[in-house]
Coordinates of C-alpha atoms in Angstrom, one line a residue:
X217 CA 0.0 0.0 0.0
X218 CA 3.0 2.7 1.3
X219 CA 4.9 1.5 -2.3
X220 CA 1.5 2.2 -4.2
X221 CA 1.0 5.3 -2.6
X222 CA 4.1 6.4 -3.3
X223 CA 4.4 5.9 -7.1
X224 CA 0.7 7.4 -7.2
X225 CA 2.1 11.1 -5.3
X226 CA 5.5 10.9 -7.8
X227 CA 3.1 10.5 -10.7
X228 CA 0.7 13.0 -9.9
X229 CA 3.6 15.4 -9.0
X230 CA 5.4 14.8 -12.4
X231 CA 2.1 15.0 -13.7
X232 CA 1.4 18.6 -12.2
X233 CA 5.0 19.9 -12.9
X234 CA 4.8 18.8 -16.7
X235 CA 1.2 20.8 -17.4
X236 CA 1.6 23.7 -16.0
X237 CA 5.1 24.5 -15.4
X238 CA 6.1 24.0 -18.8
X239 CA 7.6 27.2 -20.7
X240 CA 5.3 28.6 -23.6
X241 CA 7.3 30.3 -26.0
X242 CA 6.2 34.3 -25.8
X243 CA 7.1 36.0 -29.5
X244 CA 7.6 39.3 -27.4
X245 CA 9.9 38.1 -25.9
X246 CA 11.8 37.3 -28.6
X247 CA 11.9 40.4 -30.1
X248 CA 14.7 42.8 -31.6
X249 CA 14.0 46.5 -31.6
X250 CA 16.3 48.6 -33.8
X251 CA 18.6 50.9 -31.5
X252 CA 18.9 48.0 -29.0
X253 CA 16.1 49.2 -26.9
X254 CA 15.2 46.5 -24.0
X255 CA 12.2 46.3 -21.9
X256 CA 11.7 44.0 -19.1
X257 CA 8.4 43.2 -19.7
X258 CA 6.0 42.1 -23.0
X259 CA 2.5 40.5 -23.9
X260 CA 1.3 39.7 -26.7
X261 CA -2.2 41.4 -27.2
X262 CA -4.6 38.3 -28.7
X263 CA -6.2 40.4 -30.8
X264 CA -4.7 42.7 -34.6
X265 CA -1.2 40.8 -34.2
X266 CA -0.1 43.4 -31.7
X267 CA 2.4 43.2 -28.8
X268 CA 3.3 46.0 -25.7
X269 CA 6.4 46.1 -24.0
X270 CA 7.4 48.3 -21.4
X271 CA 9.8 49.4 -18.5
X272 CA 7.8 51.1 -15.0
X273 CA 9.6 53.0 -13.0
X274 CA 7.3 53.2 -9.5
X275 CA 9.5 55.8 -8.1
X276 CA 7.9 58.5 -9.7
X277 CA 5.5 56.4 -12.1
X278 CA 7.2 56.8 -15.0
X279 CA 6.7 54.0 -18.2
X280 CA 8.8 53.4 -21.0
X281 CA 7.1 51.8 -23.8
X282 CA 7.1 50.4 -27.1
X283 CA 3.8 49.3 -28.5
X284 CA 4.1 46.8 -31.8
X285 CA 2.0 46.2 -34.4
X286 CA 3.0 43.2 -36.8
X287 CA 2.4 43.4 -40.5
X288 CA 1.5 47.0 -40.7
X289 CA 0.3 48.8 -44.2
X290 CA 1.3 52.1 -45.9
X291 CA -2.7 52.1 -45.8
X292 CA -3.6 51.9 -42.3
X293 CA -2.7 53.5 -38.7
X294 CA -2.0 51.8 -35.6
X295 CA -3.2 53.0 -32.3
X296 CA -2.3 52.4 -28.2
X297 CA -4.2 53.8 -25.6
X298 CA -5.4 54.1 -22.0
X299 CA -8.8 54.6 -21.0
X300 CA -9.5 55.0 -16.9
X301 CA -13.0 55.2 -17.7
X302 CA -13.7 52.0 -19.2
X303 CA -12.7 49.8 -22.1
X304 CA -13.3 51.4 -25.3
X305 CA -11.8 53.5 -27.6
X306 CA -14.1 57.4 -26.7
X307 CA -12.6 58.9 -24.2
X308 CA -9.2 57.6 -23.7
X309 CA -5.7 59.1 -24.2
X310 CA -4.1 57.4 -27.2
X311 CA -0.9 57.3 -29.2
X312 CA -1.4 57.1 -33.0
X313 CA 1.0 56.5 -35.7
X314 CA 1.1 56.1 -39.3
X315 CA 3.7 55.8 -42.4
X316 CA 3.2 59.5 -44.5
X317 CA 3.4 59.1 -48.6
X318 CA 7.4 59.4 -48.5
X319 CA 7.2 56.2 -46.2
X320 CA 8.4 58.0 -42.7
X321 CA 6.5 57.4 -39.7
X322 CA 4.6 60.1 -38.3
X323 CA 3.0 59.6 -34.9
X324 CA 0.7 62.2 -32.6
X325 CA -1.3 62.3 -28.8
X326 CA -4.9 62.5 -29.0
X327 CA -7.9 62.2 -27.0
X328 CA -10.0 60.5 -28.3
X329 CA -13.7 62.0 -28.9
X330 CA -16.7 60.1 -28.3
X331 CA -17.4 60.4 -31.9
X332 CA -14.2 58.3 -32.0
X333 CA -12.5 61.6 -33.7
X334 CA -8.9 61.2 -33.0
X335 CA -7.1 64.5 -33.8
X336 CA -3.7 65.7 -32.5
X337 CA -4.0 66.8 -29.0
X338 CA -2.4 66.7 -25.8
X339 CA -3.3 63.9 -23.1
X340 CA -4.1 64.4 -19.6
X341 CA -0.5 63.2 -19.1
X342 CA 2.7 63.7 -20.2
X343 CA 4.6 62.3 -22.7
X344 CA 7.9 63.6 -23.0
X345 CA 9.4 61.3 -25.8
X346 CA 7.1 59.8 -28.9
X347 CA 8.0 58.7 -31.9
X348 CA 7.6 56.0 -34.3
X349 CA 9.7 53.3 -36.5
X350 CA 8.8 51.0 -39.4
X351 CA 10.9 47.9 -39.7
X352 CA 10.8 44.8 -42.0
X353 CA 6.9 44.9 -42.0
X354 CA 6.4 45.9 -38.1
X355 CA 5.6 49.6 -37.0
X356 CA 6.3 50.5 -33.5
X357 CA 5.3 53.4 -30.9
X358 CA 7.9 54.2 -28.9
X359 CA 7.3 56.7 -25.9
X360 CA 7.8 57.6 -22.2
X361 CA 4.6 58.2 -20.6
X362 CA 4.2 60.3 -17.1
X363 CA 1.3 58.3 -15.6
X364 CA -0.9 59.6 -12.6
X365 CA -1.7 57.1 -9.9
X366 CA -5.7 55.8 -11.9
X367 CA -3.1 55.1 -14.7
X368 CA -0.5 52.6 -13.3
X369 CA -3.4 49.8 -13.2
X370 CA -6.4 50.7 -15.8
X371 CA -7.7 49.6 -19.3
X372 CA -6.0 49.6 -22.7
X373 CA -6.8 49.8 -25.6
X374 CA -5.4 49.0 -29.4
X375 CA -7.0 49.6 -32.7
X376 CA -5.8 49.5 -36.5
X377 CA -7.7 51.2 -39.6
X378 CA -7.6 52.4 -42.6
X379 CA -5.7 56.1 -44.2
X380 CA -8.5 58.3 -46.0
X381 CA -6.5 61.3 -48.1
X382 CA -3.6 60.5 -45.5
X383 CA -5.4 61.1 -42.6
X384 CA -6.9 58.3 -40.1
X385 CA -10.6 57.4 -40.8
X386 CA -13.0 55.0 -39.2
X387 CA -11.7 51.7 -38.4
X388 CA -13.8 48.7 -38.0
X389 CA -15.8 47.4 -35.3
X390 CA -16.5 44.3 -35.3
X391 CA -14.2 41.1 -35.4
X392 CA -11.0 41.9 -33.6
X393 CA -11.2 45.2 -33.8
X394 CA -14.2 45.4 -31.2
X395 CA -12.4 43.1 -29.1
X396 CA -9.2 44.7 -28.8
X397 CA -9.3 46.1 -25.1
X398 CA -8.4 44.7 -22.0
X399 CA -6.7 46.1 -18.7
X400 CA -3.1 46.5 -17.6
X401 CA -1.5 46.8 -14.8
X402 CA 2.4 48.5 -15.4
X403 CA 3.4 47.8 -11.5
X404 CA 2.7 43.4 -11.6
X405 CA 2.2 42.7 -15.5
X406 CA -0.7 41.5 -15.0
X407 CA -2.7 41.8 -18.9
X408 CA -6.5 41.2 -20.0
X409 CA -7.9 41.0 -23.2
X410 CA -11.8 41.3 -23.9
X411 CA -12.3 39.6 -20.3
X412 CA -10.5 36.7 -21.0
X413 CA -6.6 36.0 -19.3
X414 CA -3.3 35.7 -20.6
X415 CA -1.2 33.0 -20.3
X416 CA 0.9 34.5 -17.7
X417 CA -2.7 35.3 -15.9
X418 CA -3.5 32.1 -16.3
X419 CA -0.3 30.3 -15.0
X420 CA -0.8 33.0 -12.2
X421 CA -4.3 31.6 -11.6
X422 CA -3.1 28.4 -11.8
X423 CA -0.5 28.7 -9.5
X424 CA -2.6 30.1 -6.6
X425 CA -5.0 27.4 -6.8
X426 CA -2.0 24.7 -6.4
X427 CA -0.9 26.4 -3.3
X428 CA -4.2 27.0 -2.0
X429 CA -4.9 24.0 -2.0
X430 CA -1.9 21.9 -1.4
X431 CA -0.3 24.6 1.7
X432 CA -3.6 26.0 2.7
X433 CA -6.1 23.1 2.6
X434 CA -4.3 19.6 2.7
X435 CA -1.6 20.5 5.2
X436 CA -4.2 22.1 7.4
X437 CA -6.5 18.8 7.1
X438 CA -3.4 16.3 7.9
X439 CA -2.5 18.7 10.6
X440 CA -6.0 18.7 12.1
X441 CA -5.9 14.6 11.9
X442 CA -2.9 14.0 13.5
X443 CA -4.1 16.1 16.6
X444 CA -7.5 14.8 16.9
X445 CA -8.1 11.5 15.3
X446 CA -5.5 9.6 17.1
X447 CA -6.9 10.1 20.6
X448 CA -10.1 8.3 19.2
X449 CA -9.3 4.6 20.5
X450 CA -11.7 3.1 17.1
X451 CA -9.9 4.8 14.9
X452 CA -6.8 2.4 15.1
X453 CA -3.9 3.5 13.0
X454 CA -5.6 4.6 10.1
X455 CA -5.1 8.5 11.6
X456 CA -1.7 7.9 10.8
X457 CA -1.9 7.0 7.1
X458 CA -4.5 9.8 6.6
X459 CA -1.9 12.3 8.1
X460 CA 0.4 10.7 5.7
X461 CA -1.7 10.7 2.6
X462 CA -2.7 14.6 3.1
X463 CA 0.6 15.6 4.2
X464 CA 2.4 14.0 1.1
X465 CA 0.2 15.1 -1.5
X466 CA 0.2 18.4 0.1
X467 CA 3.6 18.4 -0.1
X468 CA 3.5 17.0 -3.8
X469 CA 0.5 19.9 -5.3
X470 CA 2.9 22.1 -3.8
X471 CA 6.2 21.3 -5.2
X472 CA 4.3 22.1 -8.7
X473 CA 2.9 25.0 -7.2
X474 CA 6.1 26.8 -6.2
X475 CA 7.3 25.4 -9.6
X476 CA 5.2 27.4 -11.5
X477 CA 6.2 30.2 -9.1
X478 CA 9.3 30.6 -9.9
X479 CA 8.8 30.1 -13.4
X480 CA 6.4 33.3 -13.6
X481 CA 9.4 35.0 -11.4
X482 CA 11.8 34.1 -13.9
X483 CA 9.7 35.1 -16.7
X484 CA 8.8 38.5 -15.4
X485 CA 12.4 39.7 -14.3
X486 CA 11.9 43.7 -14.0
X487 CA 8.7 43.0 -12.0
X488 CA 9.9 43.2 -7.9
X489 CA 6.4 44.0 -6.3
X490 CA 5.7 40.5 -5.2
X491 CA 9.4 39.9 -4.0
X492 CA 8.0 39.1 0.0
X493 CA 5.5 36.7 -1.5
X494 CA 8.3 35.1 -3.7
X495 CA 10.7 35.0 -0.2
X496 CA 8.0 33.8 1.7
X497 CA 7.5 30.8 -1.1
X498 CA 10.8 29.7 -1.4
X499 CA 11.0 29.5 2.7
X500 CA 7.9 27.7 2.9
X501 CA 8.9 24.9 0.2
X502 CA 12.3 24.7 2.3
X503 CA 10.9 24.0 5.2
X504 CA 8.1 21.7 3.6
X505 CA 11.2 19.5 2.0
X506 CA 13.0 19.7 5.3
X507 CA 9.8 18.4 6.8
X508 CA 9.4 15.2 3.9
X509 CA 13.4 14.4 4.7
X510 CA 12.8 14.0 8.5
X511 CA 10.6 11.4 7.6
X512 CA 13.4 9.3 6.7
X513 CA 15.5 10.1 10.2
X514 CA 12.0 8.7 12.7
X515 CA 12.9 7.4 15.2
X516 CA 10.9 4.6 16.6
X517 CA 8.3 5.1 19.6
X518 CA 10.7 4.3 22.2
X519 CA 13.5 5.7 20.9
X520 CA 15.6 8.2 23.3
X521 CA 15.7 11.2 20.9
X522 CA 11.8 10.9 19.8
X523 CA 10.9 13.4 22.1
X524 CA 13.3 15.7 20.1
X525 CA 12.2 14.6 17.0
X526 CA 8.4 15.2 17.5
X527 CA 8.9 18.9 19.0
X528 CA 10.8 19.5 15.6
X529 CA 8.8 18.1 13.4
X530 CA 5.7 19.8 15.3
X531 CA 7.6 22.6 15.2
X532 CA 8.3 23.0 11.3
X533 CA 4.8 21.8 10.6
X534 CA 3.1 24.1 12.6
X535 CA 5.3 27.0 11.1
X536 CA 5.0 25.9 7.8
X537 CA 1.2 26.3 7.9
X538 CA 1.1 29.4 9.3
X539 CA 3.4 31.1 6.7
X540 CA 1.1 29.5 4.4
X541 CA -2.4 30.8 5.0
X542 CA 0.4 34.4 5.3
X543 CA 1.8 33.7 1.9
X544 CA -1.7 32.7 0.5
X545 CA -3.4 35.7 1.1
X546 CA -0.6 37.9 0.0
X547 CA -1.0 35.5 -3.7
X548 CA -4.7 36.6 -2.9
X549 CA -3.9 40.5 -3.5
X550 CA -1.6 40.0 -6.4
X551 CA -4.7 38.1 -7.8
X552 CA -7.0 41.2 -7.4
X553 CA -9.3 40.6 -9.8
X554 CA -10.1 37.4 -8.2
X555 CA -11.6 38.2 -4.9
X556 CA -13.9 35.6 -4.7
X557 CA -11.4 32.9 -4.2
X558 CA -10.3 34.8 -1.3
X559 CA -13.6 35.0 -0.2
X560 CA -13.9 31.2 -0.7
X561 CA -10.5 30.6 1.6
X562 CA -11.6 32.4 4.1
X563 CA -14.5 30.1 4.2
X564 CA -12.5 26.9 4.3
X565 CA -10.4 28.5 6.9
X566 CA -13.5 29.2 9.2
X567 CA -14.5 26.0 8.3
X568 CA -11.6 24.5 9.5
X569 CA -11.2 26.3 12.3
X570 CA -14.6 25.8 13.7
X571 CA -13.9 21.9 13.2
X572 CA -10.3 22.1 15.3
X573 CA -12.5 23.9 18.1
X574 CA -14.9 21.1 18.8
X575 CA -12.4 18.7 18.2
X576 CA -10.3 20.4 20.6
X577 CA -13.3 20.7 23.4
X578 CA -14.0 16.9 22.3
X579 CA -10.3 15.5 22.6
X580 CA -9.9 17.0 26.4
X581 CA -13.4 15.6 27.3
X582 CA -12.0 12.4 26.4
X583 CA -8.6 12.7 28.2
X584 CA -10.1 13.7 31.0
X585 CA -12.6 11.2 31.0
X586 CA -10.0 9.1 30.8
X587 CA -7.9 10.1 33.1
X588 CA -10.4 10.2 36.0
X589 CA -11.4 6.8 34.9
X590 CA -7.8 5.6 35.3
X591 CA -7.0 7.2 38.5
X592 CA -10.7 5.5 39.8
X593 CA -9.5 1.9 38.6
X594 CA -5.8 2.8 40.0
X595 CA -7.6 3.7 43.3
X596 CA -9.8 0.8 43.6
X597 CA -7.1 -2.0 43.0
X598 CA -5.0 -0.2 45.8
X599 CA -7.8 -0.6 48.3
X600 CA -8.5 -3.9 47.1
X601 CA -4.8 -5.0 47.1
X602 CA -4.4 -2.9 50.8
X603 CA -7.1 -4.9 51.9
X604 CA -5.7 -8.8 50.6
X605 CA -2.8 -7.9 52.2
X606 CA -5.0 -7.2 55.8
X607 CA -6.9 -10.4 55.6
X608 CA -3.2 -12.8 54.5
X609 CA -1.7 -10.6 57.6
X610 CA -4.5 -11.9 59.9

């Protein structure tokens, strides 16, 4: 049963690791502008073959960026902008660009009109560097933008159409080009498009629910048996093997859970706003593995140093958890547009807590009980034995 066990937890955890923390290749990212600009972060926008990259500066909110459109036309304009009051083209503060009859790039601010007019304006912020560059096939808006604090996390949105006498016209709306908005977020990376996630949103979501579950649920649950369970004299030593089970695949959803951590940290390497949630993950999996390896040096029952043994390995365990359901909710706010699922832990941790309550009040009934029964039976043999003793002496 252990050997079976076993191979089931390595499979499942090879399993987990192979699905979801497996690179996908991002065309973004590999990317050459001309003039060997670099940005640390990209996403490619799923709708018009378009990509942003960009460089925040929170210091003083400052964003470098270069937005790309792939396969643009002498015949049509390309367009990047940002809209705090909703997604959709009226209203917001846009870049637009276009290549003039000579075949240079000519680019302009505008905001845009709720008649979708987009002539040359200035934007509610500024933009201190703009220009434009058409290469092999690919026009690109290059620009520094001063943002205001509703800008660093709002919606975006991107739009091609055609030139009418060299001038932008009306581009089309429907097919892609009425689903080409989303949000942004410059500070975490985080990227929407028409309500539906990116892959790096959805590894993201993916890799909260694996550590939800696995550090916040299971290890909780194995926890909660190996305190309680055990003191029930019926339930043999099957407490034991349930710990075991919910402790090891705890451990196992987790190790693909970090996994994909670290894979969303190495793919994102200007982005340090989740640095304590990333610090906090790699102690947690430390001290999970340190807990799975002291499995392998337990000692028996009897053994002098168990006593040690158990106050570490209670220690660690107990430690682990609570940097966990820590960690967890700090995952929780990086997730913000998923505040549900933090609603939802919250209720499996009230839930869980309200069951380690009456355990707990259960438990010491039982010791207690038992206790006073012993001392009753230890008490009654010592008169009975006082009292054999009387009558032999007689």
């Amino acid at each position: 049963m252990e050997k079976s066990l076993t191979a089931t937890v390595l499979f499942s955890c090879t399993l987990l690791i192979s699905l979801f923390v497996s690179s996908s290749a991002q065309t973004c990212k590999n990317y050459t502008f001309s003039g060997n600009q670099t940005y640390s972060t990209c996403t490619n926008l799923l709708q018009l073959n378009c990509s942003l990259h960009w460089n925040y500066y929170p210091s003083n909110m400052t964003a470098d960026i270069a937005f790309r459109k792939n396969g643009a036309t002498t015949s049509n304009w390309i367009a990047w902008a940002l809209n705090p009051s909703g997604q959709q083209m009226a209203g917001s503060q846009a870049l637009v660009a276009y290549l003039r009859s000579d075949g240079t790039p000519y680019t302009y601010t505008t905001q845009v009109g709720q008649r979708g007019s987009i002539v040359a304006g200035n934007l509610s912020f500024e933009v201190p560097n703009l220009t434009a560059d058409n290469t092999g096939g690919d026009m690109t808006i290059f620009a520094t933008l001063k943002l205001t604090s509703n800008l660093v996390s709002t919606s975006q949105v991107w739009q091609e159409g055609p030139l009418s006498g060299g001038t932008p016209s009306q581009h089309a709306l429907t097919g892609e080009n009425g689903q080409s908005v989303g949000t942004l977020n410059f500070a975490t990376g985080s990227v929407t498009s028409t309500g539906v996630s990116s892959p790096k949103d959805r590894k993201r979501n993916v890799h909260g629910v694996l550590n939800a579950v696995s550090w916040g649920i299971l290890m909780p649950v194995g926890i909660i048996i190996a305190r309680y369970l055990k003191v029930f004299k019926s339930v043999g030593p099957a407490w034991f093997y349930l710990h075991a089970v919910c402790q090891t695949s705890g451990y196992a959803v987790g190790v693909a859970g970090w996994a994909t951590g670290m894979k969303l940290g190495s793919d994102s390497p200007g982005i340090t706003t989740y640095k304590t949630h990333r610090n906090l993950g790699i102690t947690i999996f430390a001290l999970g593995t340190l807990q799975v390896l002291a499995l392998l040096l337990r000692p028996k029952p009897d053994h002098k140093y168990r006593l040690y043994w158990n106050i570490y390995h209670h220690t660690i365990g107990y430690t682990t958890v609570i940097l966990s359901i820590f960690n967890i909710f700090e995952g929780f706010d990086a997730l913000d547009r998923e505040k549900n699922w933090k609603k939802a832990y919250i209720g499996v941790l009230i839930f869980l807590g309200s069951v380690a309550v009456v355990l707990e009040a259960v438990t010491w009934m039982i010791v207690i009980k038992r206790k006073k029964t012993a001392s009753s039976d230890k008490h009654a043999n010592g008169v009975n034995g006082y009292g054999s003793r009387v009558q032999q002496t007689a």
